[in-house]
Tab-separated table of C-alpha atoms and ligand atoms in Angstrom:
chain	number	residue	atom	x	y	z
D	1	MET	CA	14.379	34.317	-15.054
D	2	SER	CA	13.393	31.301	-12.252
D	3	GLU	CA	11.884	28.724	-13.334
D	4	THR	CA	8.876	27.009	-11.372
D	5	VAL	CA	8.397	23.851	-10.339
D	6	VAL	CA	5.222	22.465	-8.830
D	7	LEU	CA	5.977	20.035	-5.907
D	8	ALA	CA	3.628	17.002	-4.768
D	9	TYR	CA	3.482	18.510	-1.554
D	10	SER	CA	2.433	16.017	1.519
D	11	GLY	CA	3.049	18.349	4.254
D	12	GLY	CA	5.617	15.909	6.030
D	13	LEU	CA	8.613	16.631	7.471
D	14	ASP	CA	10.724	15.659	3.515
D	15	THR	CA	8.862	17.616	1.206
D	16	SER	CA	8.521	20.700	4.190
D	17	VAL	CA	12.292	20.928	3.442
D	18	ALA	CA	12.078	20.774	-0.254
D	19	VAL	CA	9.848	24.018	-0.471
D	20	PRO	CA	13.298	25.841	0.101
D	21	TRP	CA	15.441	23.256	-0.311
D	22	LEU	CA	14.071	23.985	-4.599
D	23	ARG	CA	14.241	27.366	-3.536
D	24	GLU	CA	17.743	28.042	-2.318
D	25	THR	CA	19.989	25.547	-4.124
D	26	GLN	CA	17.950	25.357	-7.019
D	27	GLY	CA	16.803	28.476	-7.891
D	28	HIS	CA	13.133	27.663	-8.387
D	29	GLU	CA	9.838	29.222	-7.646
D	30	VAL	CA	7.663	27.376	-5.753
D	31	VAL	CA	4.162	25.885	-6.120
D	32	THR	CA	2.624	23.143	-3.919
D	33	LEU	CA	0.030	21.113	-4.881
D	34	THR	CA	-1.445	18.624	-2.015
D	35	VAL	CA	-3.631	16.080	-2.928
D	36	ASP	CA	-6.313	14.242	-0.775
D	37	VAL	CA	-6.675	10.825	-1.235
D	38	GLY	CA	-8.442	10.068	1.582
D	39	GLY	CA	-5.317	10.346	3.867
D	40	GLY	CA	-6.485	12.790	6.175
D	41	VAL	CA	-5.189	16.818	4.835
D	42	ASP	CA	-5.587	19.861	7.096
D	43	ALA	CA	-5.551	21.816	4.424
D	44	ALA	CA	-5.124	25.154	6.570
D	45	ALA	CA	-2.020	23.770	8.033
D	46	VAL	CA	-0.747	22.200	5.139
D	47	GLN	CA	-0.903	25.670	3.199
D	48	ALA	CA	0.401	27.775	5.621
D	49	ARG	CA	3.370	25.550	6.069
D	50	ALA	CA	3.742	25.509	2.686
D	51	LEU	CA	3.629	29.226	2.346
D	52	ALA	CA	6.053	29.852	5.825
D	53	GLY	CA	8.878	27.546	3.620
D	54	GLY	CA	8.873	29.963	0.460
D	55	ALA	CA	6.237	28.648	-1.366
D	56	ARG	CA	4.504	31.236	-4.028
D	57	ARG	CA	1.223	29.544	-3.885
D	58	ALA	CA	-0.262	26.408	-1.614
D	59	ILE	CA	-2.763	24.669	-3.615
D	60	VAL	CA	-5.254	22.010	-1.971
D	61	VAL	CA	-7.503	19.818	-3.866
D	62	ASP	CA	-10.338	16.491	-2.126
D	63	ALA	CA	-9.616	14.208	-5.177
D	64	ARG	CA	-11.389	11.428	-2.822
D	65	ALA	CA	-14.416	10.719	-5.579
D	66	ALA	CA	-12.066	11.074	-8.516
D	67	PHE	CA	-9.788	8.705	-6.729
D	68	VAL	CA	-12.523	6.046	-6.088
D	69	THR	CA	-14.018	6.659	-9.286
D	70	ASP	CA	-11.309	6.417	-11.977
D	71	TYR	CA	-8.944	4.190	-10.348
D	72	ILE	CA	-10.223	2.021	-7.559
D	73	TRP	CA	-13.361	0.719	-9.306
D	74	PRO	CA	-11.712	0.115	-12.454
D	75	ALA	CA	-9.073	-2.050	-10.481
D	76	LEU	CA	-11.416	-3.683	-8.400
D	77	GLN	CA	-13.741	-4.414	-11.246
D	78	ALA	CA	-10.494	-5.992	-12.890
D	79	GLY	CA	-10.122	-7.838	-9.859
D	80	SER	CA	-6.607	-6.052	-9.755
D	81	LEU	CA	-3.959	-7.829	-6.686
D	82	TYR	CA	-0.495	-7.133	-7.591
D	83	GLN	CA	1.273	-10.720	-7.010
D	84	GLY	CA	-2.371	-11.866	-5.738
D	85	GLN	CA	-2.535	-9.940	-2.416
D	86	TYR	CA	-1.743	-6.117	-2.816
D	87	PRO	CA	-4.641	-4.370	-3.846
D	88	LEU	CA	-2.475	-1.275	-5.210
D	89	ALA	CA	-3.364	1.540	-2.468
D	90	THR	CA	-0.771	3.479	-3.280
D	91	ALA	CA	0.399	2.391	-6.796
D	92	LEU	CA	-3.370	3.492	-7.823
D	93	ALA	CA	-3.135	6.895	-6.536
D	94	ARG	CA	0.204	7.736	-7.923
D	95	PRO	CA	-1.048	8.446	-11.791
D	96	LEU	CA	-4.010	10.497	-10.202
D	97	ILE	CA	-1.067	12.941	-8.440
D	98	ALA	CA	0.835	12.715	-11.675
D	99	ARG	CA	-2.357	13.752	-13.743
D	100	LEU	CA	-2.850	16.127	-10.741
D	101	LEU	CA	0.917	17.593	-10.764
D	102	VAL	CA	0.962	18.478	-14.896
D	103	GLU	CA	-2.808	20.169	-14.536
D	104	ALA	CA	-0.946	22.627	-11.910
D	105	ALA	CA	2.184	23.037	-13.739
D	106	HIS	CA	0.229	24.464	-16.827
D	107	GLU	CA	-1.770	26.344	-14.930
D	108	ALA	CA	1.177	27.944	-13.424
D	109	ASP	CA	3.278	28.137	-16.278
D	110	ALA	CA	6.247	25.727	-14.718
D	111	THR	CA	8.826	23.321	-16.640
D	112	LEU	CA	9.270	21.521	-13.660
D	113	VAL	CA	7.851	19.323	-11.300
D	114	ALA	CA	8.766	17.864	-7.942
D	115	HIS	CA	8.075	14.854	-5.738
D	116	GLY	CA	9.407	13.626	-2.513
D	117	CYS	CA	10.161	10.348	-3.555
D	118	THR	CA	13.357	8.276	-2.484
D	119	GLY	CA	16.353	6.740	-5.324
D	120	LYS	CA	15.065	2.960	-4.058
D	121	GLY	CA	11.100	2.677	-4.679
D	122	ASN	CA	8.178	2.373	-6.926
D	123	ASP	CA	6.663	5.648	-6.437
D	124	GLN	CA	9.662	7.218	-8.055
D	125	VAL	CA	9.021	5.123	-11.374
D	126	ARG	CA	5.422	6.315	-11.184
D	127	PHE	CA	5.453	9.510	-10.957
D	128	ASP	CA	8.104	10.020	-13.625
D	129	VAL	CA	6.174	7.790	-16.023
D	130	ALA	CA	3.090	9.033	-15.486
D	131	VAL	CA	4.170	12.754	-15.634
D	132	ALA	CA	6.242	11.618	-18.891
D	133	ALA	CA	2.805	9.899	-20.014
D	134	LEU	CA	0.874	13.363	-19.705
D	135	ASP	CA	3.164	16.006	-20.565
D	136	PRO	CA	7.018	14.652	-22.126
D	137	ALA	CA	8.212	18.269	-22.165
D	138	LEU	CA	8.012	18.294	-18.643
D	139	ARG	CA	11.137	18.043	-16.384
D	140	VAL	CA	10.752	15.867	-13.247
D	141	ILE	CA	13.034	16.274	-9.599
D	142	ALA	CA	13.107	14.668	-7.040
D	143	PRO	CA	15.172	16.226	-4.149
D	144	MET	CA	15.485	13.263	-1.951
D	145	ARG	CA	17.182	11.507	-4.864
D	146	VAL	CA	19.280	13.993	-6.074
D	147	GLY	CA	21.208	15.625	-3.448
D	148	MET	CA	18.671	17.001	-0.688
D	149	GLY	CA	19.825	13.605	1.726
D	150	MET	CA	19.867	15.050	5.332
D	151	THR	CA	18.936	13.093	8.212
D	152	ARG	CA	15.978	13.355	10.553
D	153	ASP	CA	17.372	15.549	12.640
D	154	GLU	CA	19.582	17.878	9.939
D	155	GLU	CA	15.596	18.309	8.154
D	156	LEU	CA	14.228	19.221	11.287
D	157	ALA	CA	16.624	22.031	12.154
D	158	TYR	CA	16.734	23.303	8.474
D	159	ALA	CA	13.150	23.202	8.663
D	160	ARG	CA	13.133	25.325	12.048
D	161	GLU	CA	15.785	27.919	11.168
D	162	ARG	CA	13.600	28.832	8.261
D	163	GLY	CA	10.440	29.137	10.569
D	164	ILE	CA	8.649	26.338	9.211
D	165	ASP	CA	6.281	24.390	11.639
D	166	VAL	CA	6.962	21.267	11.423
D	167	ALA	CA	5.923	17.909	14.077
D	168	SER	CA	8.611	17.274	16.226
D	169	GLY	CA	6.709	14.700	17.530
D	170	PRO	CA	8.585	10.737	17.888
D	171	SER	CA	9.623	9.974	14.124
D	172	SER	CA	7.427	6.938	13.361
D	173	PRO	CA	9.275	3.431	13.375
D	174	PHE	CA	8.093	2.734	10.197
D	175	SER	CA	7.515	4.757	6.573
D	176	VAL	CA	3.894	4.530	6.247
D	177	ASP	CA	1.537	6.364	2.900
D	178	VAL	CA	-2.247	5.866	3.755
D	179	ASN	CA	-5.543	6.573	1.169
D	180	LEU	CA	-9.220	5.324	1.024
D	181	TRP	CA	-7.950	2.023	-0.068
D	182	GLY	CA	-5.520	1.678	2.374
D	183	ARG	CA	-2.569	1.487	4.615
D	184	SER	CA	1.177	0.799	3.225
D	185	ILE	CA	3.517	0.282	5.881
D	186	GLU	CA	7.149	-0.879	5.294
D	187	ALA	CA	10.601	-0.223	7.124
D	188	GLY	CA	11.913	-0.619	10.561
D	189	VAL	CA	11.761	-3.831	12.010
D	190	LEU	CA	9.015	-4.778	9.233
D	191	GLU	CA	12.327	-5.112	7.458
D	192	ASP	CA	13.457	-8.903	8.888
D	193	PRO	CA	10.697	-11.089	6.894
D	194	TRP	CA	10.655	-13.349	9.882
D	195	THR	CA	9.338	-10.870	12.348
D	196	VAL	CA	6.333	-10.546	13.307
D	197	PRO	CA	4.723	-7.438	12.544
D	198	PRO	CA	4.375	-5.284	15.837
D	199	ALA	CA	0.875	-3.795	17.006
D	200	ALA	CA	2.161	-0.782	16.517
D	201	ALA	CA	2.238	-0.761	13.245
D	202	TYR	CA	-2.058	-1.441	12.497
D	203	GLU	CA	-3.849	1.914	12.901
D	204	TRP	CA	-6.664	0.534	10.553
D	205	THR	CA	-7.813	-2.673	11.996
D	206	VAL	CA	-7.817	-4.517	15.380
D	207	ASP	CA	-6.101	-7.231	16.430
D	208	PRO	CA	-8.611	-10.890	14.954
D	209	ALA	CA	-7.848	-11.541	18.384
D	210	ASP	CA	-9.640	-8.596	20.297
D	211	ALA	CA	-11.958	-8.755	17.454
D	212	PRO	CA	-16.092	-9.084	18.498
D	213	ARG	CA	-16.798	-12.895	18.907
D	214	THR	CA	-20.704	-12.365	17.085
D	215	THR	CA	-20.217	-12.616	13.179
D	216	ARG	CA	-22.020	-9.644	11.189
D	217	GLU	CA	-23.761	-10.245	7.584
D	218	VAL	CA	-23.143	-6.661	5.438
D	219	VAL	CA	-24.763	-7.341	2.264
D	220	ILE	CA	-23.089	-5.140	-1.033
D	221	GLY	CA	-25.015	-4.472	-3.961
D	222	PHE	CA	-23.519	-3.671	-6.673
D	223	GLU	CA	-24.463	-1.830	-10.491
D	224	GLU	CA	-22.077	-3.070	-13.432
D	225	GLY	CA	-19.225	-3.981	-10.908
D	226	VAL	CA	-19.703	-0.688	-9.028
D	227	PRO	CA	-20.416	-0.707	-5.286
D	228	VAL	CA	-23.092	1.424	-4.612
D	229	SER	CA	-24.967	0.213	-1.286
D	230	ILE	CA	-24.422	-1.176	1.842
D	231	ASP	CA	-27.622	-3.209	3.451
D	232	GLY	CA	-29.540	-1.498	0.994
D	233	GLU	CA	-28.540	1.887	1.465
D	234	LEU	CA	-27.217	3.625	-1.412
D	235	LEU	CA	-23.979	5.664	-0.835
D	236	ASP	CA	-21.318	7.294	-2.781
D	237	GLY	CA	-18.308	5.696	-3.391
D	238	VAL	CA	-16.402	7.645	-0.628
D	239	THR	CA	-18.361	6.954	1.914
D	240	LEU	CA	-19.219	3.693	1.105
D	241	VAL	CA	-15.537	2.559	1.319
D	242	GLU	CA	-15.188	4.732	4.524
D	243	ARG	CA	-17.688	2.213	5.947
D	244	LEU	CA	-16.712	-0.339	5.346
D	245	ASN	CA	-12.695	0.244	6.272
D	246	ALA	CA	-14.355	0.800	9.604
D	247	GLU	CA	-16.911	-1.744	10.350
D	248	ALA	CA	-14.711	-4.992	8.246
D	249	GLY	CA	-11.217	-3.232	10.176
D	250	GLY	CA	-13.375	-3.283	13.702
D	251	TYR	CA	-13.030	-7.306	12.605
D	252	GLY	CA	-9.462	-7.695	11.909
D	253	ILE	CA	-10.646	-7.780	8.556
D	254	GLY	CA	-7.706	-7.082	5.453
D	255	ARG	CA	-3.818	-7.261	7.242
D	256	ILE	CA	-2.006	-8.713	4.175
D	257	ASP	CA	1.546	-9.135	5.048
D	258	HIS	CA	3.319	-9.375	1.736
D	259	VAL	CA	7.361	-9.804	0.865
D	260	GLU	CA	6.488	-8.223	-2.430
D	261	ASP	CA	8.624	-7.389	-5.860
D	262	ARG	CA	9.453	-3.647	-6.756
D	263	LEU	CA	9.973	-2.752	-9.950
D	264	ILE	CA	13.447	-1.808	-9.403
D	265	GLY	CA	14.212	-5.388	-8.565
D	266	ILE	CA	14.427	-5.329	-4.706
D	267	LYS	CA	11.986	-7.602	-2.320
D	268	SER	CA	10.132	-5.803	0.115
D	269	ARG	CA	8.628	-7.169	3.307
D	270	GLU	CA	5.480	-4.945	3.567
D	271	ILE	CA	2.420	-4.734	5.372
D	272	TYR	CA	-1.262	-3.467	4.369
D	273	GLU	CA	-4.105	-2.541	5.804
D	274	ALA	CA	-7.109	-2.874	3.385
D	275	PRO	CA	-10.236	-3.889	5.097
D	276	GLY	CA	-12.494	-2.498	2.484
D	277	ALA	CA	-10.996	-3.193	-0.283
D	278	VAL	CA	-10.323	-7.193	0.735
D	279	VAL	CA	-14.070	-7.158	1.285
D	280	LEU	CA	-15.128	-5.754	-2.007
D	281	HIS	CA	-12.572	-7.895	-4.104
D	282	ALA	CA	-13.976	-11.216	-2.386
D	283	ALA	CA	-17.598	-9.633	-3.050
D	284	HIS	CA	-17.090	-8.457	-6.180
D	285	ALA	CA	-15.555	-11.531	-7.630
D	286	ALA	CA	-18.167	-13.739	-5.726
D	287	LEU	CA	-20.886	-11.531	-7.836
D	288	GLU	CA	-18.807	-11.970	-11.404
D	289	GLY	CA	-18.665	-15.989	-10.288
D	290	LEU	CA	-22.487	-15.673	-10.513
D	291	THR	CA	-22.725	-13.398	-13.771
D	292	LEU	CA	-20.133	-14.340	-16.231
D	293	SER	CA	-19.215	-17.315	-18.089
D	294	ARG	CA	-16.461	-19.296	-17.289
D	295	GLU	CA	-14.441	-18.488	-20.434
D	296	LEU	CA	-14.922	-14.879	-19.934
D	297	LEU	CA	-13.644	-15.477	-15.978
D	298	ALA	CA	-10.786	-16.919	-17.215
D	299	TYR	CA	-9.504	-14.420	-19.591
D	300	LYS	CA	-10.581	-11.734	-17.586
D	301	ARG	CA	-8.434	-13.319	-14.449
D	302	SER	CA	-5.508	-12.878	-16.718
D	303	VAL	CA	-6.123	-9.164	-18.157
D	304	GLY	CA	-6.568	-8.126	-14.166
D	305	ASP	CA	-3.096	-9.717	-13.111
D	306	ARG	CA	-1.572	-7.698	-16.455
D	307	LEU	CA	-3.355	-4.342	-15.275
D	308	ALA	CA	-2.172	-5.206	-11.679
D	309	THR	CA	1.129	-5.473	-12.941
D	310	LEU	CA	1.030	-1.873	-14.945
D	311	ALA	CA	-0.632	-0.146	-12.720
D	312	TYR	CA	2.200	-1.267	-10.111
D	313	ASP	CA	4.832	-0.765	-12.462
D	314	GLY	CA	4.003	3.170	-13.258
D	315	LEU	CA	1.974	2.206	-16.815
D	316	TRP	CA	-1.160	3.007	-16.001
D	317	PHE	CA	-1.790	5.955	-18.613
D	318	SER	CA	-0.079	3.547	-21.786
D	319	GLU	CA	-1.709	2.036	-24.108
D	320	LEU	CA	-2.091	-1.012	-22.818
D	321	GLY	CA	-3.254	0.164	-19.642
D	322	VAL	CA	-6.240	1.940	-21.479
D	323	ALA	CA	-6.949	-0.946	-23.614
D	324	LEU	CA	-7.560	-3.007	-20.849
D	325	ARG	CA	-9.796	-1.023	-18.854
D	326	ALA	CA	-12.562	-0.561	-21.935
D	327	PHE	CA	-11.926	-4.248	-21.877
D	328	VAL	CA	-12.762	-4.661	-18.321
D	329	THR	CA	-15.896	-2.110	-18.479
D	330	HIS	CA	-17.390	-4.265	-21.101
D	331	THR	CA	-17.656	-7.054	-18.853
D	332	GLN	CA	-18.968	-5.536	-16.307
D	333	ARG	CA	-22.513	-4.806	-18.030
D	334	TYR	CA	-24.244	-7.819	-16.277
D	335	VAL	CA	-22.100	-7.947	-12.725
D	336	THR	CA	-25.042	-6.408	-11.192
D	337	GLY	CA	-26.765	-7.341	-8.267
D	338	GLU	CA	-25.996	-8.502	-4.372
D	339	VAL	CA	-23.738	-10.204	-2.211
D	340	ARG	CA	-23.853	-11.403	1.283
D	341	MET	CA	-20.860	-11.133	3.001
D	342	ARG	CA	-19.680	-12.526	7.186
D	343	PHE	CA	-17.622	-10.604	8.822
D	344	MET	CA	-15.852	-12.646	11.448
D	345	PRO	CA	-12.577	-12.060	13.820
D	346	GLY	CA	-9.857	-11.927	10.762
D	347	THR	CA	-11.596	-12.574	7.865
D	348	ALA	CA	-14.756	-11.834	5.473
D	349	SER	CA	-16.111	-14.543	3.677
D	350	VAL	CA	-18.976	-14.486	0.913
D	351	ALA	CA	-21.875	-16.053	2.287
D	352	GLY	CA	-24.570	-15.653	-1.021
D	353	ARG	CA	-25.197	-14.060	-3.713
D	354	ARG	CA	-28.359	-12.976	-6.488
D	355	SER	CA	-28.546	-10.853	-9.180
D	356	PRO	CA	-31.588	-10.392	-12.047
D	357	HIS	CA	-28.699	-11.239	-15.058
D	358	SER	CA	-27.716	-14.590	-13.172
D	359	LEU	CA	-26.510	-17.655	-15.409
D	360	TYR	CA	-27.244	-19.814	-12.750
D	361	ASP	CA	-30.323	-21.855	-13.349
D	362	ILE	CA	-31.471	-23.989	-10.984
D	363	GLY	CA	-33.291	-26.444	-13.095
D	364	LEU	CA	-30.089	-27.768	-14.647
D	365	ALA	CA	-27.948	-27.323	-11.557
D	366	THR	CA	-30.350	-29.431	-8.916
D	367	TYR	CA	-30.208	-32.582	-7.971
D	368	ASP	CA	-33.846	-32.491	-6.756
D	369	ALA	CA	-37.297	-32.635	-8.260
D	370	GLY	CA	-37.354	-30.325	-11.210
D	371	ASP	CA	-34.342	-31.086	-12.873
D	372	ARG	CA	-34.488	-30.195	-16.438
D	373	PHE	CA	-30.950	-31.258	-17.428
D	374	ASP	CA	-30.617	-34.059	-19.753
D	375	HIS	CA	-28.856	-36.904	-18.338
D	376	ALA	CA	-28.544	-39.118	-21.362
D	377	SER	CA	-27.075	-35.892	-23.488
D	378	ALA	CA	-23.620	-36.616	-21.196
D	379	VAL	CA	-23.084	-40.116	-22.171
D	380	GLY	CA	-22.725	-38.492	-26.163
D	381	PHE	CA	-21.016	-35.364	-24.894
D	382	ILE	CA	-18.557	-37.031	-22.781
D	383	ALA	CA	-17.635	-39.941	-25.664
D	384	LEU	CA	-16.617	-36.960	-27.729
D	385	TRP	CA	-14.591	-35.215	-24.895
D	386	GLY	CA	-13.043	-37.968	-24.237
D	387	LEU	CA	-11.967	-38.841	-27.596
D	388	PRO	CA	-8.563	-37.685	-27.922
D	389	VAL	CA	-7.370	-39.010	-24.473
D	390	ARG	CA	-8.991	-42.484	-25.433
D	391	THR	CA	-7.595	-42.956	-29.086
D	392	GLN	CA	-3.936	-41.637	-27.389
D	393	ALA	CA	-4.565	-44.517	-24.605
D	394	ALA	CA	-4.690	-46.899	-27.411
D	395	ALA	CA	-1.816	-45.719	-29.558
D	396	ARG	CA	0.116	-45.324	-26.681
D	397	GLY	CA	-0.575	-46.821	-23.636
D	398	SER	CA	-1.930	-45.259	-20.301
D	399	GLY	CA	1.146	-43.440	-19.455
D	400	VAL	CA	1.333	-44.811	-15.935
D	401	ASP	CA	3.730	-46.604	-15.035
D	402	GLY	CA	5.631	-48.841	-12.333
D	403	THR	CA	6.345	-52.996	-11.799
D	404	THR	CA	3.869	-52.714	-8.936
D	405	THR	CA	0.097	-51.356	-8.378
D	406	LEU	CA	-0.967	-48.784	-6.068
D	407	LEU	CA	-3.149	-51.286	-4.959
D	408	ASP	CA	-0.638	-53.079	-3.972
D	409	GLU	CA	1.751	-50.069	-2.263
D	410	LEU	CA	-1.259	-48.948	-0.523
D	411	GLY	CA	-1.169	-52.809	1.020
D	412	ALA	CA	-4.911	-52.791	0.175
D	413	ASP	CA	-6.872	-55.207	2.257
D	414	ARG	CA	-8.911	-58.184	0.290
D	415	LEU	CA	-10.921	-60.140	1.825
D	416	ASP	CA	-13.074	-62.754	-0.484
D	417	ALA	CA	-16.220	-63.942	0.033
D	418	GLY	CA	-16.005	-67.228	1.685
D	419	SER	CA	-12.390	-66.628	3.279
D	420	LEU	CA	-13.688	-65.841	6.821
D	421	THR	CA	-13.165	-68.620	9.522
D	422	GLY	CA	-16.100	-70.000	11.139
D	423	ALA	CA	-14.444	-68.821	14.283
D	424	ALA	CA	-14.756	-65.001	12.790
D	425	ARG	CA	-18.036	-65.163	11.813
C	1	LIG	N1	5.043	-1.321	-1.680
C	1	LIG	C1	3.990	-0.336	-2.275
C	1	LIG	C2	3.915	0.148	-3.222
C	1	LIG	O1	4.736	0.058	-3.990
C	1	LIG	C3	3.633	0.872	-0.908
C	1	LIG	C4	4.979	2.152	-1.025
C	1	LIG	C5	4.137	2.706	-0.200
C	1	LIG	N2	5.348	3.645	0.459
C	1	LIG	C6	5.525	3.467	2.128
C	1	LIG	N3	6.290	4.164	2.407
C	1	LIG	N4	4.640	2.200	2.442
C	1	LIG	O2	2.819	0.604	-3.895
């Protein structure tokens, strides 16, 4: 009896070839699963192509709302940027797709799931490990990794021989992955990290040089760390991110050029377009700066970094990931309020923030009238704060060595009173 495999199916050339390849060379029944995470899925066309390739069933699911709620928002709340730069668009979608693959496999009595990743990237790791975390009994087969290797022309011919209608337009000069949280672009001329990315690499963002010269203010509202409104208008998460992608992208905001470290040990030059993610990360951080204590902010930053690495490394469903996300959720109780962002060509900057839970106290902060801060108490505070340093210096000296003084090294000009000549006066 043949086994059933559920294939993560984008509808592109590789996975369209994988459908008949899995049937013909592996003897599997194939069910395809296409997950819309905001990459633009033509459901009818994708299903027709899958069935033409011999799939027994072609499933399409719009998972955009779940992607925003369960993956994008937690990563935003954590402030997770891989290596401080990459908002993780591709990495965050993988555990969601893996979960749906596992559910579809159970529904179809499948013993296998499949994906179209190559053996060189992060995504194979994410799929394989996420599937293992959700159902360790399922086996994973990745045709591109185990012998399907065909050139593009061979794939086109293979598909045509089987009557599969695949786009035969010019092949993209890049490898691209798209979802709501960003566009990931790699390969081709981008492989030289010194090469300026050509205009053709970008689709969501205009060249900042062509952006409007006028600035635009956008007010983003948050409820417990979740973005809920733009300029006072309440929006669902999908619409909110889409709108920011369009508007910030129109200002050339959100281009990221990153030489990143892949999990498998390769350095890789990657271009990202993530206008909404860049704006929201900046806005969210600004609101946290107003509403969270210094201690919590500092600790939380290390948690966000760790969660970024876990997501990047395919460990979204690990116990550590679950526990750290619970911590982040707890920190967001007071992250409610609004942030004023200013869009300018190529950048979005924070121009103001307010919150009903603000820890900012004007009576303490002001240098003007109304100052309630007890200046005298600073003296006692500093005496104790500096005590260990004072003790150390008294016992061991200042630690600043040098035979000459810095004043002498810098050639300070010393002018004594009464030293000027009459003429100079
Ligand atoms: N380097 C990114 C990551 O590992 C994106 C990879 C997406 N694939 C692509 N074809 N650009 O998450």
